[in-house]
CSV table of C-alpha atoms and ligand atoms in Angstrom, one decimal:
chain,number,residue,atom,x,y,z
A,1,MET,CA,-0.2,0.0,0.0
A,2,THR,CA,2.6,2.6,1.4
A,3,SER,CA,4.9,1.9,-2.2
A,4,LYS,CA,1.4,2.7,-4.6
A,5,LEU,CA,0.2,5.5,-1.9
A,6,LEU,CA,3.8,6.9,-2.2
A,7,GLU,CA,4.1,6.8,-6.5
A,8,LYS,CA,0.6,8.8,-5.9
A,9,LEU,CA,2.1,11.3,-3.7
A,10,PHE,CA,4.9,11.9,-6.2
A,11,ASN,CA,2.7,12.1,-9.6
A,12,LEU,CA,0.8,14.6,-7.1
A,13,VAL,CA,4.2,16.5,-6.5
A,14,GLU,CA,4.5,16.8,-10.2
A,15,ARG,CA,1.0,17.3,-10.6
A,16,TYR,CA,1.2,20.5,-8.6
A,17,ARG,CA,4.8,21.5,-10.0
A,18,GLU,CA,2.6,21.7,-13.6
A,19,ASP,CA,-0.5,23.5,-12.3
A,20,ILE,CA,1.5,26.5,-10.5
A,21,SER,CA,3.2,26.9,-13.8
A,22,ASN,CA,0.4,27.0,-16.4
A,23,PRO,CA,-0.6,31.0,-16.4
A,24,SER,CA,-4.0,30.1,-17.0
A,25,HIS,CA,-4.4,27.5,-14.2
A,26,VAL,CA,-6.7,29.0,-10.9
A,27,VAL,CA,-4.8,30.0,-7.7
A,28,VAL,CA,-7.9,28.3,-6.1
A,29,ASP,CA,-10.6,26.2,-6.9
A,30,TYR,CA,-13.0,28.2,-4.6
A,31,LYS,CA,-15.7,26.3,-2.9
A,32,THR,CA,-18.2,27.6,0.2
A,33,PRO,CA,-17.6,25.8,3.5
A,34,SER,CA,-20.6,23.5,2.7
A,35,GLU,CA,-19.6,22.5,-1.1
A,36,LEU,CA,-16.4,21.4,0.5
A,37,SER,CA,-18.0,19.5,2.7
A,38,ASP,CA,-19.8,17.4,0.4
A,39,LEU,CA,-16.9,17.0,-1.8
A,40,ILE,CA,-14.2,15.9,1.1
A,41,ARG,CA,-16.0,13.5,4.3
A,42,PHE,CA,-14.2,15.6,7.2
A,43,ALA,CA,-15.3,13.5,9.8
A,44,ILE,CA,-12.5,10.8,11.6
A,45,ASP,CA,-14.4,7.2,11.3
A,46,GLU,CA,-13.9,4.8,13.9
A,47,HIS,CA,-12.5,2.3,10.3
A,48,GLY,CA,-9.5,3.7,8.6
A,49,VAL,CA,-10.1,4.4,4.7
A,50,SER,CA,-8.8,1.7,2.0
A,51,ALA,CA,-5.8,3.0,-0.3
A,52,ASP,CA,-8.0,4.1,-2.9
A,53,GLU,CA,-10.0,6.5,-0.5
A,54,PHE,CA,-6.9,7.9,1.4
A,55,ALA,CA,-5.6,8.1,-2.4
A,56,GLU,CA,-8.4,10.6,-3.2
A,57,LEU,CA,-8.0,12.6,-0.1
A,58,MET,CA,-5.0,13.6,-1.1
A,59,GLU,CA,-5.6,14.3,-4.4
A,60,ASN,CA,-8.6,16.3,-3.1
A,61,TYR,CA,-6.6,18.4,-0.6
A,62,LEU,CA,-4.3,19.4,-3.2
A,63,ASN,CA,-7.7,19.9,-5.6
A,64,TYR,CA,-9.1,22.9,-3.4
A,65,SER,CA,-6.8,24.5,-1.5
A,66,VAL,CA,-4.9,27.4,-2.5
A,67,HIS,CA,-1.9,27.2,-4.6
A,68,THR,CA,0.4,29.7,-3.4
A,69,GLY,CA,2.9,28.7,-5.7
A,70,ASN,CA,1.0,29.9,-8.4
A,71,ARG,CA,2.3,32.8,-10.0
A,72,HIS,CA,-1.2,34.8,-9.3
A,73,PHE,CA,-1.0,34.3,-5.5
A,74,HIS,CA,-0.2,37.6,-4.2
A,75,ASN,CA,-2.8,37.9,-1.0
A,76,GLN,CA,0.0,37.4,1.5
A,77,LEU,CA,3.6,38.4,1.9
A,78,PHE,CA,5.1,34.6,0.5
A,79,SER,CA,4.7,33.4,-2.8
A,80,GLY,CA,6.0,31.0,-5.3
A,81,PHE,CA,7.5,27.6,-5.0
A,82,ASN,CA,11.3,27.1,-4.5
A,83,PHE,CA,11.9,23.7,-5.5
A,84,PRO,CA,15.9,23.1,-3.2
A,85,ALA,CA,13.6,24.4,-0.1
A,86,PHE,CA,10.7,21.9,-1.1
A,87,ALA,CA,13.4,19.3,-1.0
A,88,GLY,CA,14.8,20.3,2.5
A,89,ASP,CA,11.3,20.1,3.8
A,90,VAL,CA,10.7,16.9,2.7
A,91,LEU,CA,13.8,15.5,4.1
A,92,SER,CA,12.9,17.7,7.3
A,93,THR,CA,10.2,15.8,7.7
A,94,LEU,CA,11.4,12.6,6.4
A,95,THR,CA,13.9,12.2,9.4
A,96,ASN,CA,11.3,13.8,11.6
A,97,THR,CA,13.4,15.3,14.3
A,98,SER,CA,13.3,18.0,16.9
A,99,MET,CA,16.2,20.6,17.5
A,100,TYR,CA,16.7,20.7,21.2
A,101,THR,CA,20.4,18.7,21.0
A,102,TYR,CA,23.0,17.3,19.1
A,103,GLU,CA,22.1,13.9,19.7
A,104,ALA,CA,19.4,14.2,18.3
A,105,ALA,CA,19.6,16.4,15.4
A,106,PRO,CA,23.7,16.4,14.5
A,107,VAL,CA,23.9,17.5,10.8
A,108,ALA,CA,20.9,20.3,11.5
A,109,THR,CA,22.5,21.6,14.7
A,110,LEU,CA,25.1,22.7,12.4
A,111,ILE,CA,23.1,23.7,9.9
A,112,GLU,CA,21.1,26.1,11.9
A,113,ARG,CA,24.6,27.5,13.8
A,114,GLU,CA,25.6,28.7,10.2
A,115,ILE,CA,22.9,29.7,8.6
A,116,ILE,CA,22.3,31.9,12.0
A,117,ASN,CA,26.5,33.1,11.6
A,118,THR,CA,25.0,33.9,7.6
A,119,MET,CA,22.2,35.7,8.9
A,120,ASN,CA,24.6,37.8,11.4
A,121,GLY,CA,27.1,38.4,9.1
A,122,TYR,CA,24.5,40.3,7.0
A,123,ILE,CA,23.3,41.9,10.0
A,124,GLY,CA,26.2,43.3,11.2
A,125,TYR,CA,27.0,41.3,14.2
A,126,GLU,CA,30.2,40.4,15.3
A,127,ASP,CA,29.6,38.4,18.0
A,128,GLY,CA,26.4,37.5,17.5
A,129,ASP,CA,23.8,34.4,18.5
A,130,GLY,CA,20.4,33.7,17.1
A,131,ILE,CA,17.6,31.0,17.2
A,132,PHE,CA,14.8,29.7,14.7
A,133,LEU,CA,11.5,29.8,16.1
A,134,THR,CA,7.6,29.8,14.8
A,135,GLY,CA,7.7,32.8,12.6
A,136,GLY,CA,8.1,36.9,13.0
A,137,SER,CA,5.2,37.2,15.5
A,138,ASN,CA,7.3,34.7,18.3
A,139,ALA,CA,10.7,36.9,17.7
A,140,ASN,CA,9.0,39.9,18.2
A,141,LEU,CA,7.8,38.1,21.3
A,142,ILE,CA,11.1,36.8,21.9
A,143,ALA,CA,12.8,39.9,21.7
A,144,MET,CA,10.9,41.5,24.0
A,145,PHE,CA,11.2,39.2,26.3
A,146,SER,CA,14.6,39.3,26.2
A,147,ALA,CA,14.4,43.3,26.8
A,148,ARG,CA,12.1,42.7,29.7
A,149,THR,CA,14.3,40.2,31.6
A,150,ARG,CA,17.2,42.6,30.3
A,151,MET,CA,15.5,45.9,32.8
A,152,PHE,CA,14.1,43.3,35.2
A,153,PRO,CA,16.6,40.1,35.8
A,154,ASP,CA,14.0,38.9,38.2
A,155,SER,CA,10.8,38.9,36.7
A,156,ARG,CA,12.4,35.7,35.8
A,157,PHE,CA,11.2,34.4,38.7
A,158,ASP,CA,9.0,36.7,40.6
A,159,GLY,CA,6.8,38.3,38.0
A,160,LEU,CA,6.5,41.8,37.5
A,161,ASN,CA,4.1,42.9,39.9
A,162,ALA,CA,6.9,45.0,41.6
A,163,SER,CA,8.0,46.7,38.8
A,164,GLY,CA,6.3,49.4,37.3
A,165,ARG,CA,4.7,50.4,34.1
A,166,LEU,CA,7.0,49.2,31.3
A,167,THR,CA,6.6,50.5,28.1
A,168,ALA,CA,7.6,49.6,24.4
A,169,PHE,CA,7.4,52.2,21.3
A,170,VAL,CA,6.6,51.4,17.5
A,171,SER,CA,5.8,53.0,14.7
A,172,VAL,CA,2.1,53.4,13.7
A,173,HIS,CA,2.4,51.1,10.9
A,174,ALA,CA,4.2,48.0,13.6
A,175,HIS,CA,2.9,44.8,13.1
A,176,TYR,CA,-0.2,43.6,15.7
A,177,SER,CA,2.3,41.0,17.2
A,178,PHE,CA,4.0,43.5,19.7
A,179,GLU,CA,0.8,44.2,21.1
A,180,ASN,CA,0.1,40.6,21.7
A,181,ALA,CA,4.1,40.3,22.7
A,182,ALA,CA,3.4,43.2,25.2
A,183,ASN,CA,0.2,41.0,26.6
A,184,LEU,CA,1.6,38.1,26.5
A,185,LEU,CA,4.2,39.0,28.6
A,186,GLY,CA,2.3,40.8,31.4
A,187,ILE,CA,3.1,44.2,30.0
A,188,GLY,CA,-0.6,44.6,29.0
A,189,ALA,CA,-1.1,45.9,25.0
A,190,HIS,CA,-1.4,49.5,26.0
A,191,ASN,CA,1.5,50.4,26.8
A,192,VAL,CA,2.7,49.6,23.6
A,193,ILE,CA,2.9,53.3,22.7
A,194,LYS,CA,2.8,54.0,18.5
A,195,VAL,CA,4.9,56.3,17.7
A,196,ALA,CA,4.0,58.3,14.2
A,197,ALA,CA,5.6,58.2,10.7
A,198,ASP,CA,5.7,60.4,7.8
A,199,GLU,CA,4.0,60.2,4.5
A,200,ASN,CA,6.9,57.1,3.4
A,201,GLY,CA,5.6,55.3,5.8
A,202,ARG,CA,8.8,55.3,8.2
A,203,MET,CA,9.2,56.4,11.8
A,204,ILE,CA,10.5,59.8,12.9
A,205,PRO,CA,12.8,60.0,15.3
A,206,ALA,CA,11.9,63.2,16.7
A,207,GLU,CA,8.4,61.5,17.3
A,208,LEU,CA,10.0,58.4,19.0
A,209,ASP,CA,11.7,61.1,21.2
A,210,LYS,CA,9.2,62.8,22.7
A,211,ALA,CA,6.7,59.8,23.3
A,212,ILE,CA,9.3,58.4,25.7
A,213,GLN,CA,9.9,61.9,27.3
A,214,SER,CA,6.1,62.2,28.3
A,215,SER,CA,6.5,58.6,29.0
A,216,LEU,CA,9.2,59.2,31.2
A,217,GLU,CA,7.2,62.4,32.9
A,218,ARG,CA,4.1,59.7,33.4
A,219,GLN,CA,6.8,57.9,35.4
A,220,GLN,CA,6.7,54.7,33.0
A,221,ILE,CA,9.4,52.8,32.3
A,222,PRO,CA,10.5,52.9,28.8
A,223,PHE,CA,12.5,49.5,28.1
A,224,PHE,CA,11.8,48.6,24.5
A,225,VAL,CA,11.6,50.2,20.8
A,226,GLY,CA,10.7,48.3,17.9
A,227,ALA,CA,11.6,49.6,14.4
A,228,THR,CA,10.5,48.1,11.1
A,229,SER,CA,12.3,46.7,8.7
A,230,GLY,CA,9.4,46.3,5.9
A,231,THR,CA,6.3,47.4,7.4
A,232,THR,CA,3.3,45.0,6.8
A,233,VAL,CA,0.9,47.0,4.5
A,234,MET,CA,3.7,49.9,2.8
A,235,ALA,CA,6.8,47.7,2.6
A,236,ALA,CA,8.1,50.8,4.3
A,237,PHE,CA,12.1,50.4,6.5
A,238,ASP,CA,12.4,53.1,9.0
A,239,PRO,CA,15.5,54.7,9.9
A,240,LEU,CA,17.5,52.6,11.9
A,241,GLU,CA,20.6,54.8,12.8
A,242,SER,CA,18.5,57.7,13.8
A,243,ILE,CA,16.6,55.4,15.9
A,244,ALA,CA,19.8,53.9,17.4
A,245,ASP,CA,20.7,56.8,18.7
A,246,ILE,CA,17.5,57.0,20.7
A,247,CYS,CA,17.7,54.0,22.3
A,248,ARG,CA,21.4,54.8,23.2
A,249,LYS,CA,20.2,58.1,24.8
A,250,TYR,CA,17.7,56.5,26.9
A,251,LYS,CA,19.4,52.9,27.2
A,252,LEU,CA,16.6,51.1,25.2
A,253,TRP,CA,16.4,47.5,23.6
A,254,PHE,CA,16.2,48.1,19.9
A,255,HIS,CA,14.9,45.7,18.2
A,256,ALA,CA,14.6,45.6,14.5
A,257,ASP,CA,11.3,43.3,13.1
A,258,GLY,CA,12.6,42.5,9.7
A,259,ALA,CA,10.1,39.4,9.5
A,260,PHE,CA,9.1,40.9,5.5
A,261,GLY,CA,11.9,43.0,4.7
A,262,SER,CA,15.5,41.6,5.7
A,263,SER,CA,15.8,39.9,2.7
A,264,LEU,CA,16.4,42.4,1.2
A,265,ILE,CA,19.7,43.2,2.5
A,266,LEU,CA,20.9,40.3,0.6
A,267,SER,CA,21.6,42.7,-1.8
A,268,PRO,CA,23.9,45.1,-1.9
A,269,LYS,CA,21.9,47.3,-3.8
A,270,TYR,CA,19.1,47.5,-0.7
A,271,GLN,CA,21.8,47.1,2.7
A,272,HIS,CA,21.5,50.7,2.5
A,273,LEU,CA,18.1,50.4,3.8
A,274,PHE,CA,19.3,48.9,6.8
A,275,ARG,CA,21.9,51.2,7.4
A,276,GLY,CA,22.8,50.8,11.0
A,277,SER,CA,21.2,47.5,11.9
A,278,GLN,CA,24.6,46.5,13.4
A,279,LEU,CA,23.4,48.5,16.2
A,280,THR,CA,20.2,47.2,16.7
A,281,ASP,CA,20.2,44.5,19.8
A,282,SER,CA,17.8,42.0,18.1
A,283,PHE,CA,16.8,41.2,14.2
A,284,CYS,CA,13.6,39.1,13.1
A,285,TRP,CA,14.1,37.6,9.6
A,286,ASP,CA,11.4,35.7,7.9
A,287,ALA,CA,12.8,33.6,5.0
A,288,HIS,CA,8.9,31.4,4.1
A,289,LYS,CA,8.6,35.1,2.9
A,290,LEU,CA,10.8,36.9,0.2
A,291,MET,CA,13.3,33.6,0.3
A,292,GLY,CA,10.8,31.8,-0.9
A,293,ILE,CA,10.9,28.9,1.9
A,294,PRO,CA,8.3,27.0,3.0
A,295,LEU,CA,6.5,28.5,6.3
A,296,ILE,CA,7.6,28.3,8.6
A,297,SER,CA,11.3,29.3,8.3
A,298,SER,CA,11.9,32.5,10.8
A,299,ALA,CA,14.9,33.2,12.5
A,300,LEU,CA,15.4,36.2,16.1
A,301,LEU,CA,19.3,36.8,15.7
A,302,VAL,CA,20.9,38.7,18.9
A,303,LYS,CA,23.5,41.0,19.1
A,304,SER,CA,25.0,39.6,22.3
A,305,LYS,CA,25.5,35.6,23.1
A,306,GLY,CA,23.9,34.7,25.7
A,307,THR,CA,20.9,37.2,25.7
A,308,LEU,CA,18.5,33.2,24.7
A,309,GLN,CA,20.1,31.6,27.4
A,310,PHE,CA,19.8,34.5,30.1
A,311,ASN,CA,16.0,34.8,29.1
A,312,LEU,CA,15.4,31.2,30.4
A,313,SER,CA,14.4,30.5,33.4
A,314,ASP,CA,15.2,26.3,33.5
A,315,ILE,CA,17.5,25.4,31.2
A,316,ASN,CA,18.8,22.4,33.0
A,317,THR,CA,16.4,19.8,32.3
A,318,ASP,CA,18.5,16.4,32.7
A,319,TYR,CA,16.2,14.3,31.3
A,320,ILE,CA,17.3,16.1,27.7
A,321,TYR,CA,20.4,17.6,28.6
A,322,HIS,CA,23.3,15.7,28.7
A,323,ASN,CA,26.0,17.9,27.9
A,324,ASN,CA,27.6,15.0,26.6
A,325,SER,CA,28.2,16.4,23.3
A,326,GLU,CA,31.1,19.1,22.2
A,327,ILE,CA,28.5,21.7,20.6
A,328,GLU,CA,26.2,23.6,22.9
A,329,ASP,CA,22.6,21.9,22.5
A,330,LEU,CA,20.4,24.8,20.4
A,331,GLY,CA,17.6,23.7,22.9
A,332,LYS,CA,18.8,25.5,25.8
A,333,LYS,CA,18.6,28.9,23.9
A,334,SER,CA,14.9,28.3,23.0
A,335,VAL,CA,11.3,28.3,24.7
A,336,GLN,CA,10.0,25.7,22.6
A,337,CYS,CA,11.2,22.2,22.9
A,338,GLY,CA,10.6,20.2,20.0
A,339,ARG,CA,11.4,22.3,17.5
A,340,LYS,CA,11.3,21.8,14.0
A,341,VAL,CA,14.2,21.4,11.5
A,342,ASP,CA,13.2,24.6,10.1
A,343,ALA,CA,17.1,26.1,9.4
A,344,VAL,CA,17.3,22.7,7.1
A,345,LYS,CA,15.0,23.8,3.9
A,346,LEU,CA,16.7,27.2,4.0
A,347,TRP,CA,20.0,25.8,3.8
A,348,PHE,CA,19.4,23.5,1.1
A,349,ALA,CA,17.9,27.0,-0.9
A,350,TRP,CA,20.5,29.2,0.1
A,351,LYS,CA,23.1,26.7,-1.1
A,352,HIS,CA,21.5,26.0,-4.4
A,353,TYR,CA,21.0,29.8,-5.2
A,354,GLY,CA,24.1,31.1,-3.7
A,355,LYS,CA,24.7,34.6,-1.9
A,356,SER,CA,24.8,35.8,-5.3
A,357,GLY,CA,21.3,34.1,-6.7
A,358,TYR,CA,19.7,35.5,-3.7
A,359,ALA,CA,20.9,39.0,-4.6
A,360,GLU,CA,19.7,39.0,-7.7
A,361,LYS,CA,16.4,37.6,-6.9
A,362,MET,CA,15.8,40.3,-4.3
A,363,GLU,CA,16.7,43.1,-7.3
A,364,HIS,CA,14.8,41.5,-9.4
A,365,LEU,CA,11.8,41.5,-6.8
A,366,VAL,CA,12.1,45.1,-6.6
A,367,GLU,CA,12.5,46.0,-10.7
A,368,LEU,CA,9.2,44.0,-10.9
A,369,ALA,CA,7.5,46.1,-8.0
A,370,LYS,CA,8.4,49.4,-9.9
A,371,TYR,CA,7.1,48.0,-13.2
A,372,ALA,CA,3.9,47.4,-11.1
A,373,GLU,CA,3.8,50.6,-10.0
A,374,ASP,CA,4.2,52.4,-13.6
A,375,ILE,CA,1.7,50.5,-14.9
A,376,VAL,CA,-0.2,51.9,-11.8
A,377,HIS,CA,1.0,55.6,-13.3
A,378,ARG,CA,0.3,55.3,-16.7
A,379,HIS,CA,-3.6,53.9,-16.0
A,380,ASP,CA,-6.1,56.6,-16.4
A,381,LYS,CA,-8.7,55.0,-13.7
A,382,LEU,CA,-5.8,53.3,-11.3
A,383,GLU,CA,-4.5,55.6,-8.2
A,384,LEU,CA,-1.4,54.9,-6.4
A,385,VAL,CA,-2.4,55.7,-2.6
A,386,VAL,CA,0.6,56.2,-0.8
A,387,PRO,CA,3.9,56.5,-2.8
A,388,ARG,CA,5.7,53.0,-3.2
A,389,GLN,CA,8.9,52.0,-0.5
A,390,THR,CA,10.3,48.8,-2.0
A,391,LEU,CA,7.7,45.4,-2.7
A,392,THR,CA,4.0,46.6,-2.3
A,393,VAL,CA,2.5,48.4,-4.8
A,394,CYS,CA,-1.3,49.9,-2.6
A,395,PHE,CA,-3.6,51.3,-5.2
A,396,ARG,CA,-7.0,51.4,-6.0
A,397,TYR,CA,-9.7,51.7,-9.2
A,398,ILE,CA,-11.5,54.7,-9.1
A,399,PRO,CA,-14.7,54.3,-10.7
A,400,SER,CA,-16.5,57.0,-13.2
A,401,PHE,CA,-19.4,57.3,-11.0
A,402,ASP,CA,-20.5,58.6,-7.8
A,403,THR,CA,-20.2,55.3,-5.3
A,404,ASN,CA,-18.4,53.8,-2.6
A,405,VAL,CA,-14.6,53.4,-3.9
A,406,ASP,CA,-13.6,51.3,-0.9
A,407,LYS,CA,-16.5,48.7,-1.6
A,408,PHE,CA,-16.2,48.9,-5.3
A,409,ASN,CA,-12.8,48.1,-5.1
A,410,PHE,CA,-13.5,45.3,-2.3
A,411,THR,CA,-16.0,43.5,-4.5
A,412,VAL,CA,-13.2,43.4,-7.7
A,413,ARG,CA,-10.9,41.5,-5.3
A,414,GLU,CA,-13.7,39.2,-3.9
A,415,GLU,CA,-14.9,38.6,-7.5
A,416,LEU,CA,-11.0,38.0,-8.8
A,417,ARG,CA,-10.7,35.4,-5.5
A,418,LYS,CA,-14.0,33.3,-6.6
A,419,SER,CA,-12.9,33.3,-9.8
A,420,GLY,CA,-10.1,31.9,-9.0
A,421,LYS,CA,-8.1,33.7,-11.6
A,422,THR,CA,-5.6,35.9,-8.8
A,423,MET,CA,-5.7,36.4,-4.8
A,424,VAL,CA,-4.6,39.6,-4.1
A,425,ASN,CA,-5.5,41.4,-0.3
A,426,VAL,CA,-6.9,44.7,0.7
A,427,ALA,CA,-5.8,47.5,3.2
A,428,ARG,CA,-6.6,50.2,4.8
A,429,LEU,CA,-4.9,53.0,5.8
A,430,ASN,CA,-6.0,57.0,6.6
A,431,ASN,CA,-9.5,55.4,6.3
A,432,GLN,CA,-9.2,54.4,2.9
A,433,MET,CA,-9.2,50.8,1.5
A,434,PHE,CA,-7.3,49.9,-1.6
A,435,ILE,CA,-5.6,47.1,-3.2
A,436,ARG,CA,-1.9,45.8,-2.1
A,437,LEU,CA,0.3,44.3,-4.5
A,438,ILE,CA,2.6,42.6,-2.6
A,439,ILE,CA,5.4,41.2,-5.3
A,440,SER,CA,7.5,38.5,-3.4
A,441,ASN,CA,7.4,35.3,-5.7
A,442,PHE,CA,11.1,36.3,-7.4
A,443,GLU,CA,9.7,33.7,-10.2
A,444,ASN,CA,7.5,35.8,-11.7
A,445,GLN,CA,8.6,38.1,-14.7
A,446,GLN,CA,6.9,41.4,-16.0
A,447,ALA,CA,4.5,39.3,-18.3
A,448,ASP,CA,2.7,38.0,-15.5
A,449,VAL,CA,2.4,41.5,-13.8
A,450,ASP,CA,0.4,42.8,-16.6
A,451,GLN,CA,-1.7,39.3,-16.5
A,452,PHE,CA,-2.5,40.8,-13.2
A,453,PHE,CA,-3.6,44.2,-14.2
A,454,ASP,CA,-6.0,42.9,-17.2
A,455,TYR,CA,-7.3,40.5,-14.8
A,456,PHE,CA,-7.8,43.3,-12.3
A,457,ILE,CA,-8.8,46.2,-15.0
A,458,GLN,CA,-11.2,43.8,-16.2
A,459,THR,CA,-13.5,42.8,-13.7
A,460,ALA,CA,-13.6,46.7,-12.8
A,461,ARG,CA,-15.2,47.3,-15.8
A,462,GLU,CA,-17.3,44.7,-15.9
A,463,LEU,CA,-18.3,45.9,-12.5
A,464,GLU,CA,-18.3,49.8,-13.3
A,465,GLN,CA,-20.5,48.7,-16.2
A,466,GLN,CA,-22.9,46.2,-14.3
A,467,GLU,CA,-23.2,49.5,-11.6
A,468,MET,CA,-23.8,51.8,-14.1
A,469,LEU,CA,-26.7,50.3,-15.5
A,470,GLN,CA,-28.2,50.3,-12.0
A,471,HIS,CA,-27.8,53.8,-11.4
A,472,GLN,CA,-29.5,54.4,-14.7
A,473,ASN,CA,-32.1,52.1,-14.1
A,474,HIS,CA,-33.0,53.5,-10.3
A,475,ALA,CA,-32.9,57.6,-12.1
B,501,LIG,C1,6.6,43.3,9.6
B,501,LIG,C2,6.2,42.0,10.1
B,501,LIG,N1,6.5,41.1,11.3
B,501,LIG,C3,5.9,40.5,12.0
B,501,LIG,C4,5.1,39.6,11.0
B,501,LIG,C5,4.5,38.2,11.7
B,501,LIG,O1,5.8,37.5,10.7
B,501,LIG,P1,5.2,36.0,10.9
B,501,LIG,O2,3.6,35.8,10.3
B,501,LIG,O3,5.6,34.5,10.7
B,501,LIG,O4,4.9,35.6,12.2
B,501,LIG,C6,4.6,39.8,9.9
B,501,LIG,C7,3.7,39.2,9.0
B,501,LIG,O5,3.0,39.6,8.3
B,501,LIG,C8,5.2,41.5,9.4
B,501,LIG,O6,4.5,41.8,7.7
């Protein structure tokens, strides 16, 4: 049975690869929840299914899942199919182990160390450290945790009860995970203070200084600043060097959330966006976004060795750790016990493309985003909502009659999603809803961007005509 199903599985992988490289294949064969429940039997039954039924379940899972590898998947900050990383992921799952000890994961331990050192080299941490964890949100949490522990080491054992009111500072465009981190750490989401940004979406350092001053005047305890290198909506980069000066002045932990944007540092052309990165205390980097690694592959880098171990209240669990290797067990730096070998798939991809290969891919992505922006500029019905910074193009279609433009654009997006032609998301800034086109699939070419706008404009025109007819009928 297993070898027959293995053959079926490989056929499905091959079919998926063909589907995503066929420009007219849908991103998703959209079904409502009740249609899906008719197509797939979700209940777990008393007795297991037959080999044929199992094969059908595999096929149906693939048929009705979103093909994020499709060139027209623009809905999230990741997209595409990266074969070397896929191979690494299959090997990781096949060898199913956990990162806590060298004895359980010898090759993966050396791989993770190598990748952390390589990433630290880009950020500029000469004697840094780091850990792979479950994503950018988690990296932001552990960064804030490290800042809290540095400020109040006893809080690891006594809690925060007697510590006073801690305050953290991020830009108005920062990711929501900072508020969740403050909530989880007992600091409180309301104590994450939002600092104003300029029209390019970058935190204004003078506003940060003012916000810290006001917090001190309120007898609060500022302890953490989170800059963003690649904001979720505008893909904007906060000025790290100027923010570092302020963190030094007030002795605050300085973290940069590069979950989305960090990978641009791989190209010398975009390293200026990270000027001052070596002055941060911690940096987060999601390889599962722009580097095209299957989720999850995410690292938190820290400037000082020992930081991560110091956070933890007990790392001497002798049922796992026997101190019997010539190398440190990486589990002693992690709040997780079982931990997937997420650096492995990244290592395979990085080995395959090399540093220069990834540099070219990052340059290609930014050029494609610029190409998309030019299309918006040239089209008389499309309006750029905010200036493009790097990889996202935020625009809306302006219909020729008086209507709710937010609703109109959302409807176009919904029509496209349900047709399966393309998936693109909306976002909201300054009380306006707009389309956020994310360029994150480095396999894409200009023809794919053209095709996206053809789909979008055609659907918008059809909707415009329908609504105009309805207006005329009501008049
Ligand atoms: C700027 C930023 N930070 C953090 C995150 C969270 O990353 P993850 O989804 O890996 O938890 C995101 C996700 O979109 C993000 O855009």
